[in-house]
Every structure is written in structure tokens, then in C-alpha cells.
Amino acid sequence: MSVSTAAVAQTVCPPLPVLGRDVTVPLVTGGEVTYAALDYAASAPALQRVWDDVAAYAPYYGSVHRGAGYLSQLSTDLFENARRTVEEFLDCRPDDQLIFTRSTTDSLNLLAAALPADCQVFVFETEHHASLLPWKDAEVTYLNAPRTPAQAVETLEQALAARTVSNEEGQGPALVCVTGASNVTGELWPVRELAAAAHAHGARIVLDAAQLAPHHPVSVQDLDVDWIAFSGHKLYAPFGSGVLAGRADWLQAADPYLAGGGASRKVTRREDGGVDVEWHDSAARHEAGSPNVIGAYSIASACKALTEAGFDTLVAREQHLIAEVRAGLAEVPQVKVLSLFGDDAPRVGVISFVVDGWNSSHFAAALSAEYGIGVRDGLFCAHPLVRTLLGSDPQTQGECGAPEAAPGEKSLNAIRVSFGAGTPDEHVERFVTAVRELVTNGAKWNYHTENGRCVPAV
């Protein structure tokens, strides 16, 4: 990094404190080094602020919505206040409903279970499996990968215009599912324009914001989406929590996602021995069981922390890191960065690439074992997209995150580096240096395949 560029980085803002920032890991070549966590797109480290907030609440842990005691009442207030905090973070409409779930995958499966009868779903093949696969009970139209944002809008408009009339009164319900930022290329999708196209044709739209919300402000009202889903573990909160927020009507009309306590308002026995159930119309309808109050509170804490840090500042710093990584990779001719929309497309801190002459699993293993750098390799749970970007046959076998090819063999997988608000400049500098050294000099250690993964030979 040049002195001037480093100076710019320092004037933008320092990284936000995250857990694990001082963890050291052993190197196969000897010694230890501070771990460089560059796999934020899979799971970002928890913010120290979030962990501290959860620790402060822990002694006051109590049942939610179920107890008359002080701690139960406090926990209930904490849970519902967390809901309001996240609603504000997402700029929800006044009559929207926000449901706490386990993850983006859970959120989109919940929405899939709430689709009206005869609903048609439109989804691009470029989606993460969390938003590509839940629609198994609906009529699904899979759209080919677009090569420009404008082509994405045009493709959707054509598909919606051609959709089958499902009843005599006109078109039946339809839903479009789209990502906000690709988990493979980091490229931003034209969500506002896609929402306008959907609504113009009488369809609704759900936004998978798993990769967008940690990097950019997300407004349900400004983007004009009907629902939004994201995960806590990508938003600098601990595992096990997620959000589905948006229009209440389909959710209220559907049977509960899970049947049980909390979802039911009234349960009575019938004379024939069965039971009659009156379900809640509120978010509780789809939050059966004792809720994950710590998960909800941690998401709310992360929302507050990111808002207080200021997305303008966070985005500026991340763009600086993106520029550093892209410039460094561009200096290595053997590296090919994967992209749908081209080099000039706006993006978040997610970059995937392949290296000529290297099995991607081997390269990622060497980054970890010899440099203490954690990245991801594989198909990133977006198999159709990565296959399209790699130009491979759609039937080619490949495992999500577990490539089978040994070092030196051709494999269907790529390498992904990803970063965010907690990433120090030193981590991306070490990564760029490591890529250059591995390509120039080769690995210093021998590796072999074990249980589907490339690992250092003992």
C-alpha cells in the first residue's frame, strides 16, 4: 500500500472492534501469526459491542411472554424492543410485520410456506441456495444469469409479462425473489428497479439482504420491497438468529410455520375429542416456542452499532479495502476475478477468483496454513452461478465447500475473500502479498486431500 493510500484509509475510520481480532494461529512453517479472518460472507465475527451487550443482559435472562416475574417482564420488554429497533434499522412500513427466525434460510422457507395457493415464483439462477431452493411447493420460473443490471430488469419484465393467467379473473399471485448483493461476486443488484418491474406486473418481491445489510443501509420503503430477509451471523451478531420483515397479509393468512406454544391465542377441546385452535395474527403466529431472546437482542445491538458508526463512513472504508484487494489481484496475471456485471459494477467486500495452475482448495489451504489467512473455497452454496461464471457444464459434479480434486487437479471451485467493518488494513495487505508469493514461488508445504478437503500433509 502506498503512503498516500494508507493515509486515506486512516482518515476514513478504523475498523470496528470485533471478537477474535487478537487470536493467533500456528503456521505449518513455524511460529504463530494473528489470524486474518477474510470470510465475512460466510459468517462475520461478532462485534465486541454486541458481545458486551449480550453479556450485560445474561444475568437477567428470563422467559419471554410467559412469566409474571421481574426478569420475565424485563426479557419480554427486551425482546419486543429489539423488534422495534430492527424495524427502524430496516425502515419498515407502519403496518409491516417483523418475525425473528433462525437465519435467512429459515426466513425464506417461512415465506415459502406462507405463499397463497397457485403462487408463481420467479428467481434468478444466480441466487444463493437459501433463496433458490425454498419454493419447491410453488410453480417456479428460474431465470438465466443476466450480464448487466439492465438485462436483469429486462429478463424479469419479460418473464412476468409472459406468466400464465391462473384463473378466470386474471393473473394469480406471483413473487420475485432476488439478492441485494451477490455472495459470490459482491456485485449489487438493481433492487429498486426489479421491485418496480415486479409491482408493474402485479407481483410481489422479497429481498435476500444477507450480503447487503452488513455493508449498506437497507430501507424497505425506499427499495419498495414487500419483504426482506437477513441473518444475524452476517450482521456481526452471534449464530442462530435471523429476520423476515414485510407485509403481514400473506403471513397472517397462512398456517403457522411451526405449531406450538406462543403461536396460539386460544386452544379448546371439542366434543369429538379433538382440539380447535385460534392462532395469533401478530408476529407470534410464526414464532412458536420459547423465542431466542439473546439472538433477537444481539441483532438489535448490531443494528444500533452499525447505525451509530454511520454507513457513509463504513462504506467509504470498505470501498478503500475493495480497491486495495482488486488492485493487488490485478497485478497477478494468473488470477481471474469472477464477475457478472463487469469491473465497474458497484459491489460490497466479496470477491471470488480462480488462479491458473492451482486447485482452489489447495490455494485456500496454503493461505491458511502458511499465512494464517481464512478464506472460502468451493461453490459458495450458489452452484448454478459459480458454474456459469466458470463456464462449466451444468451437470459437472461439485460439492458446496468440499471440493474433491487433489492439489494440481482440475476442480470445479473458486476462492472467495470477503471482509467488512471489522477488517484491519493489515489483513488485506497480507492477503495480497500471500497471493503474489504463492503464485510466484509456489507453496512451501506439501498438501493432500483428506475427507474432501485439501490439508497440509503431516
Short mmCIF file of C-alpha atoms in Angstrom, two decimals:
data_model
loop_
_atom_site.label_atom_id
_atom_site.label_comp_id
_atom_site.label_asym_id
_atom_site.label_seq_id
_atom_site.Cartn_x
_atom_site.Cartn_y
_atom_site.Cartn_z
CA MET A 1 0.00 0.00 0.00
CA SER A 2 1.29 3.43 -0.85
CA VAL A 3 1.73 6.06 1.87
CA SER A 4 -0.98 8.24 0.36
CA THR A 5 -3.47 5.36 0.16
CA ALA A 6 -2.72 4.31 3.73
CA ALA A 7 -3.24 7.89 4.86
CA VAL A 8 -6.62 7.95 3.14
CA ALA A 9 -7.58 4.74 4.96
CA GLN A 10 -6.68 6.23 8.32
CA THR A 11 -8.78 9.32 7.68
CA VAL A 12 -11.80 7.21 6.75
CA CYS A 13 -12.21 5.29 10.03
CA PRO A 14 -10.58 2.49 11.98
CA PRO A 15 -12.12 -0.98 11.86
CA LEU A 16 -14.90 -1.66 14.35
CA PRO A 17 -13.76 -3.87 17.27
CA VAL A 18 -14.74 -7.50 16.72
CA LEU A 19 -14.22 -10.72 18.64
CA GLY A 20 -11.16 -12.69 17.62
CA ARG A 21 -9.16 -9.71 16.42
CA ASP A 22 -6.19 -10.75 18.57
CA VAL A 23 -6.41 -14.53 18.08
CA THR A 24 -3.16 -16.13 16.95
CA VAL A 25 -2.90 -19.32 14.91
CA PRO A 26 0.04 -21.66 14.22
CA LEU A 27 1.73 -21.80 10.81
CA VAL A 28 2.97 -25.07 9.32
CA THR A 29 6.25 -23.33 8.54
CA GLY A 30 6.73 -22.50 12.22
CA GLY A 31 5.66 -19.75 14.59
CA GLU A 32 2.30 -18.03 15.00
CA VAL A 33 0.53 -15.09 13.42
CA THR A 34 -2.59 -13.06 14.16
CA TYR A 35 -5.46 -14.69 12.31
CA ALA A 36 -6.76 -12.76 9.30
CA ALA A 37 -10.48 -13.53 9.11
CA LEU A 38 -11.39 -12.87 5.47
CA ASP A 39 -14.52 -14.99 5.22
CA TYR A 40 -17.11 -12.42 6.31
CA ALA A 41 -19.54 -13.51 3.58
CA ALA A 42 -19.92 -16.87 5.34
CA SER A 43 -20.02 -15.53 8.91
CA ALA A 44 -18.74 -12.18 10.09
CA PRO A 45 -17.12 -12.02 13.54
CA ALA A 46 -19.38 -10.67 16.25
CA LEU A 47 -18.88 -7.03 17.16
CA GLN A 48 -17.36 -6.54 20.59
CA ARG A 49 -20.21 -4.13 21.30
CA VAL A 50 -22.77 -6.86 20.60
CA TRP A 51 -20.97 -9.38 22.80
CA ASP A 52 -20.72 -6.87 25.64
CA ASP A 53 -24.44 -6.06 25.39
CA VAL A 54 -25.38 -9.74 25.50
CA ALA A 55 -23.06 -10.35 28.47
CA ALA A 56 -24.62 -7.43 30.34
CA TYR A 57 -28.11 -8.87 29.80
CA ALA A 58 -27.23 -12.51 30.60
CA PRO A 59 -27.73 -12.29 34.42
CA TYR A 60 -31.27 -11.01 33.81
CA TYR A 61 -32.23 -13.89 31.50
CA GLY A 62 -35.87 -14.92 31.88
CA SER A 63 -38.78 -16.47 30.00
CA VAL A 64 -40.37 -14.31 27.31
CA HIS A 65 -44.14 -13.67 27.03
CA ARG A 66 -44.76 -16.29 29.70
CA GLY A 67 -43.86 -15.05 33.17
CA ALA A 68 -45.12 -12.55 35.73
CA GLY A 69 -41.75 -12.21 37.43
CA TYR A 70 -39.47 -9.22 37.06
CA LEU A 71 -36.86 -10.99 34.92
CA SER A 72 -39.53 -12.42 32.63
CA GLN A 73 -41.05 -8.99 32.17
CA LEU A 74 -37.63 -7.46 31.54
CA SER A 75 -36.76 -10.13 28.96
CA THR A 76 -40.11 -9.66 27.23
CA ASP A 77 -39.55 -5.91 27.00
CA LEU A 78 -36.02 -6.53 25.70
CA PHE A 79 -37.34 -8.90 23.03
CA GLU A 80 -40.08 -6.58 21.80
CA ASN A 81 -37.83 -3.50 21.94
CA ALA A 82 -35.35 -5.45 19.79
CA ARG A 83 -38.12 -5.96 17.26
CA ARG A 84 -38.77 -2.22 17.10
CA THR A 85 -35.05 -1.47 16.79
CA VAL A 86 -34.69 -3.78 13.79
CA GLU A 87 -37.85 -2.34 12.22
CA GLU A 88 -36.28 1.11 12.45
CA PHE A 89 -32.99 -0.21 11.05
CA LEU A 90 -34.87 -1.57 8.02
CA ASP A 91 -37.16 1.46 7.70
CA CYS A 92 -40.22 -0.79 7.68
CA ARG A 93 -43.70 0.46 6.84
CA PRO A 94 -46.03 1.11 9.82
CA ASP A 95 -48.15 -1.97 9.12
CA ASP A 96 -45.27 -4.34 8.32
CA GLN A 97 -44.65 -7.40 10.45
CA LEU A 98 -41.17 -8.43 11.65
CA ILE A 99 -40.59 -12.04 12.61
CA PHE A 100 -37.46 -13.30 14.32
CA THR A 101 -36.20 -16.50 12.70
CA ARG A 102 -33.02 -18.59 12.78
CA SER A 103 -31.41 -17.26 9.57
CA THR A 104 -32.03 -16.04 6.03
CA THR A 105 -32.65 -19.65 5.01
CA ASP A 106 -35.25 -20.05 7.74
CA SER A 107 -36.87 -16.71 6.83
CA LEU A 108 -37.29 -17.60 3.16
CA ASN A 109 -38.57 -21.08 3.95
CA LEU A 110 -41.12 -19.43 6.27
CA LEU A 111 -42.26 -17.14 3.46
CA ALA A 112 -42.37 -20.08 1.05
CA ALA A 113 -44.70 -21.88 3.47
CA ALA A 114 -46.96 -18.79 3.55
CA LEU A 115 -47.39 -18.39 -0.22
CA PRO A 116 -51.01 -18.27 -1.41
CA ALA A 117 -52.29 -21.15 -3.50
CA ASP A 118 -51.23 -21.08 -7.16
CA CYS A 119 -48.48 -18.56 -6.47
CA GLN A 120 -45.83 -18.33 -9.16
CA VAL A 121 -42.25 -17.64 -8.08
CA PHE A 122 -39.56 -16.05 -10.24
CA VAL A 123 -35.94 -16.40 -9.18
CA PHE A 124 -32.63 -15.90 -10.96
CA GLU A 125 -30.24 -18.85 -11.15
CA THR A 126 -27.66 -16.54 -9.58
CA GLU A 127 -29.22 -16.79 -6.12
CA HIS A 128 -27.70 -18.38 -3.04
CA HIS A 129 -29.35 -21.71 -2.30
CA ALA A 130 -31.17 -20.08 0.64
CA SER A 131 -33.25 -18.10 -1.85
CA LEU A 132 -33.06 -20.52 -4.80
CA LEU A 133 -34.43 -23.68 -3.20
CA PRO A 134 -37.29 -22.99 -0.71
CA TRP A 135 -40.01 -22.65 -3.36
CA LYS A 136 -40.47 -26.38 -4.04
CA ASP A 137 -44.26 -26.28 -3.47
CA ALA A 138 -44.80 -23.40 -5.90
CA GLU A 139 -44.63 -23.06 -9.67
CA VAL A 140 -41.10 -21.74 -10.12
CA THR A 141 -39.55 -20.00 -13.11
CA TYR A 142 -35.75 -19.95 -12.94
CA LEU A 143 -34.28 -17.03 -14.86
CA ASN A 144 -30.90 -17.17 -16.60
CA ALA A 145 -27.99 -15.19 -15.21
CA PRO A 146 -28.02 -11.63 -16.57
CA ARG A 147 -24.81 -9.94 -17.66
CA THR A 148 -25.83 -6.37 -16.80
CA PRO A 149 -28.22 -4.85 -14.25
CA ALA A 150 -30.36 -3.59 -17.12
CA GLN A 151 -30.55 -7.11 -18.53
CA ALA A 152 -31.69 -8.38 -15.14
CA VAL A 153 -34.62 -5.96 -15.17
CA GLU A 154 -35.44 -6.75 -18.81
CA THR A 155 -35.32 -10.51 -18.17
CA LEU A 156 -37.68 -10.21 -15.22
CA GLU A 157 -40.10 -7.95 -17.09
CA GLN A 158 -40.30 -10.39 -19.99
CA ALA A 159 -40.88 -13.35 -17.69
CA LEU A 160 -43.58 -11.56 -15.73
CA ALA A 161 -45.31 -10.36 -18.87
CA ALA A 162 -45.47 -13.91 -20.17
CA ARG A 163 -46.67 -15.57 -16.98
CA THR A 164 -49.68 -17.79 -17.21
CA VAL A 165 -53.11 -16.47 -16.24
CA SER A 166 -54.06 -18.79 -13.41
CA ASN A 167 -57.77 -18.03 -13.06
CA GLU A 168 -60.65 -16.50 -14.94
CA GLU A 169 -60.44 -13.18 -13.11
CA GLY A 170 -56.88 -12.51 -14.18
CA GLN A 171 -53.37 -13.26 -13.05
CA GLY A 172 -52.86 -15.13 -9.81
CA PRO A 173 -50.35 -14.19 -7.12
CA ALA A 174 -46.67 -14.01 -8.00
CA LEU A 175 -43.46 -13.49 -6.07
CA VAL A 176 -40.00 -12.42 -7.22
CA CYS A 177 -37.01 -13.37 -5.07
CA VAL A 178 -33.74 -11.51 -5.60
CA THR A 179 -30.48 -10.91 -3.80
CA GLY A 180 -29.28 -7.44 -2.86
CA ALA A 181 -25.58 -8.27 -3.19
CA SER A 182 -24.13 -11.46 -4.62
CA ASN A 183 -22.45 -13.80 -2.15
CA VAL A 184 -20.09 -14.82 -4.99
CA THR A 185 -19.14 -11.61 -6.80
CA GLY A 186 -20.22 -8.98 -4.26
CA GLU A 187 -21.98 -7.09 -7.04
CA LEU A 188 -25.02 -5.00 -6.14
CA TRP A 189 -28.27 -5.86 -7.87
CA PRO A 190 -30.79 -3.25 -9.14
CA VAL A 191 -33.29 -4.00 -6.38
CA ARG A 192 -35.35 -0.81 -6.71
CA GLU A 193 -35.76 -1.30 -10.48
CA LEU A 194 -36.59 -5.00 -10.06
CA ALA A 195 -39.20 -4.11 -7.43
CA ALA A 196 -40.77 -1.59 -9.80
CA ALA A 197 -40.90 -4.21 -12.55
CA ALA A 198 -42.47 -6.75 -10.21
CA HIS A 199 -45.13 -4.36 -8.99
CA ALA A 200 -45.91 -3.15 -12.51
CA HIS A 201 -46.89 -6.73 -13.36
CA GLY A 202 -48.85 -7.38 -10.18
CA ALA A 203 -46.14 -9.39 -8.44
CA ARG A 204 -44.54 -9.00 -5.05
CA ILE A 205 -40.82 -9.14 -4.28
CA VAL A 206 -38.70 -10.45 -1.42
CA LEU A 207 -35.14 -9.22 -0.94
CA ASP A 208 -32.41 -11.55 0.28
CA ALA A 209 -30.32 -8.97 2.12
CA ALA A 210 -27.93 -11.40 3.80
CA GLN A 211 -24.94 -9.88 1.98
CA LEU A 212 -26.35 -6.36 1.62
CA ALA A 213 -27.46 -5.38 5.13
CA PRO A 214 -23.99 -5.72 6.73
CA HIS A 215 -22.46 -3.38 4.15
CA HIS A 216 -25.10 -0.82 3.13
CA PRO A 217 -28.16 0.85 4.63
CA VAL A 218 -31.31 -1.02 3.63
CA SER A 219 -34.69 0.72 3.51
CA VAL A 220 -37.77 -1.38 2.86
CA GLN A 221 -39.66 1.75 1.88
CA ASP A 222 -37.00 3.27 -0.37
CA LEU A 223 -36.37 0.00 -2.20
CA ASP A 224 -40.13 -0.68 -2.21
CA VAL A 225 -39.74 -4.39 -1.50
CA ASP A 226 -42.54 -6.40 0.04
CA TRP A 227 -40.32 -8.49 2.31
CA ILE A 228 -36.72 -8.57 3.39
CA ALA A 229 -34.69 -11.39 4.95
CA PHE A 230 -31.25 -11.42 6.54
CA SER A 231 -29.11 -13.31 9.06
CA GLY A 232 -27.59 -12.16 12.34
CA HIS A 233 -24.35 -14.08 11.82
CA LYS A 234 -23.53 -11.97 8.76
CA LEU A 235 -24.51 -8.75 10.55
CA TYR A 236 -21.85 -9.10 13.26
CA ALA A 237 -24.16 -10.91 15.70
CA PRO A 238 -23.78 -14.49 17.01
CA PHE A 239 -25.17 -17.51 15.20
CA GLY A 240 -28.78 -18.65 15.36
CA SER A 241 -30.86 -15.56 14.64
CA GLY A 242 -32.45 -14.02 11.57
CA VAL A 243 -35.24 -11.74 10.39
CA LEU A 244 -38.15 -11.77 7.98
CA ALA A 245 -39.89 -8.40 7.73
CA GLY A 246 -42.59 -7.12 5.43
CA ARG A 247 -46.25 -7.25 4.51
CA ALA A 248 -48.46 -9.02 7.03
CA ASP A 249 -51.36 -10.29 4.91
CA TRP A 250 -49.83 -13.47 3.45
CA LEU A 251 -48.21 -14.25 6.79
CA GLN A 252 -51.45 -13.79 8.72
CA ALA A 253 -53.43 -15.90 6.26
CA ALA A 254 -51.01 -18.83 6.37
CA ASP A 255 -50.95 -21.60 8.93
CA PRO A 256 -48.17 -21.12 11.49
CA TYR A 257 -44.73 -22.08 10.24
CA LEU A 258 -44.37 -24.06 13.48
CA ALA A 259 -47.33 -25.11 15.61
CA GLY A 260 -46.98 -24.77 19.35
CA GLY A 261 -47.00 -22.53 22.37
CA GLY A 262 -46.81 -18.82 21.67
CA ALA A 263 -48.31 -19.14 18.18
CA SER A 264 -51.76 -19.99 19.60
CA ARG A 265 -54.14 -17.45 21.15
CA LYS A 266 -56.75 -19.99 22.27
CA VAL A 267 -56.97 -23.81 22.29
CA THR A 268 -60.16 -25.65 23.24
CA ARG A 269 -61.30 -29.27 23.29
CA ARG A 270 -64.13 -30.34 21.03
CA GLU A 271 -66.85 -32.77 21.93
CA ASP A 272 -65.43 -35.26 19.42
CA GLY A 273 -62.18 -35.29 21.36
CA GLY A 274 -60.15 -33.07 19.05
CA VAL A 275 -58.98 -29.50 19.58
CA ASP A 276 -59.81 -26.17 18.00
CA VAL A 277 -57.07 -23.58 17.73
CA GLU A 278 -57.24 -19.84 17.29
CA TRP A 279 -53.84 -18.58 16.07
CA HIS A 280 -52.32 -15.19 16.71
CA ASP A 281 -52.38 -12.62 13.89
CA SER A 282 -49.21 -10.94 15.14
CA ALA A 283 -45.60 -11.99 14.56
CA ALA A 284 -46.12 -14.56 17.35
CA ARG A 285 -48.08 -16.65 14.82
CA HIS A 286 -44.76 -17.73 13.29
CA GLU A 287 -42.60 -17.59 16.43
CA ALA A 288 -43.83 -20.70 18.24
CA GLY A 289 -41.84 -21.94 21.22
CA SER A 290 -39.63 -20.02 23.59
CA PRO A 291 -38.04 -17.30 21.46
CA ASN A 292 -34.34 -16.72 21.01
CA VAL A 293 -34.27 -13.51 23.03
CA ILE A 294 -30.47 -13.33 23.02
CA GLY A 295 -30.44 -13.76 19.25
CA ALA A 296 -33.01 -11.00 18.77
CA TYR A 297 -31.20 -8.71 21.21
CA SER A 298 -27.86 -9.33 19.50
CA ILE A 299 -29.29 -8.41 16.09
CA ALA A 300 -30.75 -5.22 17.54
CA SER A 301 -27.41 -4.39 19.18
CA ALA A 302 -25.63 -4.88 15.84
CA CYS A 303 -28.17 -2.67 14.10
CA LYS A 304 -27.56 0.07 16.66
CA ALA A 305 -23.77 -0.27 16.40
CA LEU A 306 -23.75 -0.01 12.60
CA THR A 307 -26.16 2.91 12.64
CA GLU A 308 -24.11 4.79 15.21
CA ALA A 309 -20.87 4.12 13.30
CA GLY A 310 -22.51 5.59 10.21
CA PHE A 311 -22.90 3.68 6.97
CA ASP A 312 -21.36 6.50 4.95
CA THR A 313 -18.16 6.05 6.92
CA LEU A 314 -18.31 2.25 6.87
CA VAL A 315 -18.96 2.14 3.13
CA ALA A 316 -16.08 4.54 2.42
CA ARG A 317 -13.66 2.39 4.36
CA GLU A 318 -14.87 -0.82 2.75
CA GLN A 319 -14.54 0.67 -0.72
CA HIS A 320 -10.95 1.51 0.14
CA LEU A 321 -10.33 -2.14 1.08
CA ILE A 322 -12.06 -3.37 -2.07
CA ALA A 323 -9.84 -1.13 -4.18
CA GLU A 324 -6.72 -2.46 -2.43
CA VAL A 325 -7.65 -6.10 -2.99
CA ARG A 326 -8.75 -5.64 -6.59
CA ALA A 327 -5.63 -3.65 -7.44
CA GLY A 328 -3.43 -6.29 -5.83
CA LEU A 329 -5.11 -9.17 -7.66
CA ALA A 330 -4.94 -7.27 -10.96
CA GLU A 331 -1.14 -7.26 -10.67
CA VAL A 332 -1.09 -11.07 -10.78
CA PRO A 333 -1.84 -12.21 -14.36
CA GLN A 334 -2.66 -15.76 -13.27
CA VAL A 335 -5.61 -14.52 -11.19
CA LYS A 336 -9.05 -14.26 -12.78
CA VAL A 337 -11.70 -12.40 -10.77
CA LEU A 338 -15.26 -13.66 -11.32
CA SER A 339 -17.91 -11.12 -12.29
CA LEU A 340 -21.37 -10.95 -13.82
CA PHE A 341 -21.68 -7.21 -14.39
CA GLY A 342 -18.05 -6.23 -15.11
CA ASP A 343 -15.23 -4.40 -13.37
CA ASP A 344 -17.11 -1.12 -12.93
CA ALA A 345 -20.13 -2.62 -11.18
CA PRO A 346 -20.69 -1.36 -7.62
CA ARG A 347 -20.03 -4.07 -5.06
CA VAL A 348 -19.54 -4.97 -1.42
CA GLY A 349 -16.45 -6.59 0.07
CA VAL A 350 -16.91 -10.01 -1.53
CA ILE A 351 -14.50 -11.08 -4.30
CA SER A 352 -14.21 -14.54 -5.86
CA PHE A 353 -11.42 -15.66 -8.16
CA VAL A 354 -9.51 -18.59 -9.62
CA VAL A 355 -5.76 -18.97 -10.12
CA ASP A 356 -4.32 -20.55 -13.25
CA GLY A 357 -2.48 -23.78 -12.43
CA TRP A 358 -3.95 -24.07 -8.94
CA ASN A 359 -6.73 -26.14 -7.48
CA SER A 360 -8.71 -23.59 -5.49
CA SER A 361 -8.89 -25.82 -2.42
CA HIS A 362 -5.10 -26.17 -2.49
CA PHE A 363 -4.66 -22.40 -2.76
CA ALA A 364 -7.04 -21.69 0.12
CA ALA A 365 -5.34 -24.33 2.27
CA ALA A 366 -1.94 -22.74 1.66
CA LEU A 367 -3.29 -19.29 2.55
CA SER A 368 -4.46 -20.69 5.86
CA ALA A 369 -1.57 -22.98 6.76
CA GLU A 370 1.30 -20.76 5.62
CA TYR A 371 -0.09 -17.24 6.15
CA GLY A 372 -2.83 -17.54 8.78
CA ILE A 373 -5.48 -16.24 6.37
CA GLY A 374 -9.01 -17.65 6.38
CA VAL A 375 -10.89 -17.53 3.07
CA ARG A 376 -13.56 -19.72 1.49
CA ASP A 377 -13.21 -22.12 -1.42
CA GLY A 378 -15.82 -24.13 -3.25
CA LEU A 379 -19.10 -23.22 -4.92
CA PHE A 380 -20.31 -21.00 -2.04
CA CYS A 381 -23.79 -22.58 -1.92
CA ALA A 382 -24.51 -20.88 -5.24
CA HIS A 383 -23.75 -23.77 -7.58
CA PRO A 384 -25.55 -22.58 -10.75
CA LEU A 385 -23.96 -19.12 -10.54
CA VAL A 386 -20.41 -20.34 -9.98
CA ARG A 387 -20.78 -22.89 -12.77
CA THR A 388 -21.95 -20.11 -15.07
CA LEU A 389 -19.03 -17.89 -14.11
CA LEU A 390 -16.55 -20.73 -14.57
CA GLY A 391 -18.07 -21.71 -17.89
CA SER A 392 -18.61 -25.31 -16.80
CA ASP A 393 -21.20 -27.87 -17.82
CA PRO A 394 -24.33 -27.54 -15.60
CA GLN A 395 -24.09 -31.29 -14.86
CA THR A 396 -20.48 -31.16 -13.67
CA GLN A 397 -20.18 -32.55 -10.18
CA GLY A 398 -19.07 -30.22 -7.39
CA GLU A 399 -19.56 -30.02 -3.66
CA CYS A 400 -20.51 -26.89 -1.71
CA GLY A 401 -17.40 -26.08 0.26
CA ALA A 402 -15.89 -29.56 -0.10
CA PRO A 403 -14.01 -29.86 -3.42
CA GLU A 404 -12.97 -33.41 -4.27
CA ALA A 405 -9.99 -32.70 -6.53
CA ALA A 406 -6.47 -33.12 -5.17
CA PRO A 407 -3.78 -30.41 -5.47
CA GLY A 408 -2.83 -29.88 -9.08
CA GLU A 409 -6.02 -31.45 -10.45
CA LYS A 410 -8.74 -29.54 -12.28
CA SER A 411 -11.63 -28.76 -9.96
CA LEU A 412 -14.98 -27.02 -10.13
CA ASN A 413 -14.48 -24.47 -7.39
CA ALA A 414 -13.20 -20.97 -6.74
CA ILE A 415 -11.68 -18.90 -3.92
CA ARG A 416 -13.59 -16.18 -2.12
CA VAL A 417 -12.14 -13.39 0.00
CA SER A 418 -14.61 -11.25 1.94
CA PHE A 419 -14.32 -8.52 4.54
CA GLY A 420 -16.19 -5.74 6.24
CA ALA A 421 -16.43 -3.29 9.11
CA GLY A 422 -14.03 -5.20 11.37
CA THR A 423 -11.26 -5.86 8.84
CA PRO A 424 -7.89 -4.17 9.51
CA ASP A 425 -5.83 -2.91 6.57
CA GLU A 426 -3.06 -5.30 7.56
CA HIS A 427 -5.26 -8.30 6.81
CA VAL A 428 -5.93 -7.32 3.20
CA GLU A 429 -2.29 -6.32 2.74
CA ARG A 430 -1.17 -9.74 3.99
CA PHE A 431 -3.68 -11.43 1.71
CA VAL A 432 -2.49 -9.59 -1.42
CA THR A 433 1.14 -10.35 -0.54
CA ALA A 434 0.32 -14.02 0.08
CA VAL A 435 -1.44 -14.39 -3.28
CA ARG A 436 1.52 -12.87 -5.08
CA GLU A 437 4.03 -15.09 -3.25
CA LEU A 438 2.08 -18.30 -3.74
CA VAL A 439 1.66 -17.68 -7.46
CA THR A 440 5.31 -16.67 -7.89
CA ASN A 441 7.04 -19.16 -5.62
CA GLY A 442 4.53 -21.93 -5.03
CA ALA A 443 3.52 -23.44 -1.70
CA LYS A 444 6.20 -24.10 0.90
CA TRP A 445 4.45 -27.22 2.19
CA ASN A 446 3.00 -30.42 0.80
CA TYR A 447 -0.78 -30.92 0.82
CA HIS A 448 -3.16 -33.80 0.23
CA THR A 449 -6.92 -34.40 0.13
CA GLU A 450 -8.50 -35.67 3.32
CA ASN A 451 -12.27 -36.09 3.79
CA GLY A 452 -12.87 -34.00 0.70
CA ARG A 453 -10.65 -31.10 1.80
CA CYS A 454 -7.11 -30.12 0.93
CA VAL A 455 -4.99 -30.09 4.11
CA PRO A 456 -1.29 -29.87 4.97
CA ALA A 457 0.45 -33.24 4.89
CA VAL A 458 1.76 -34.31 8.29
#
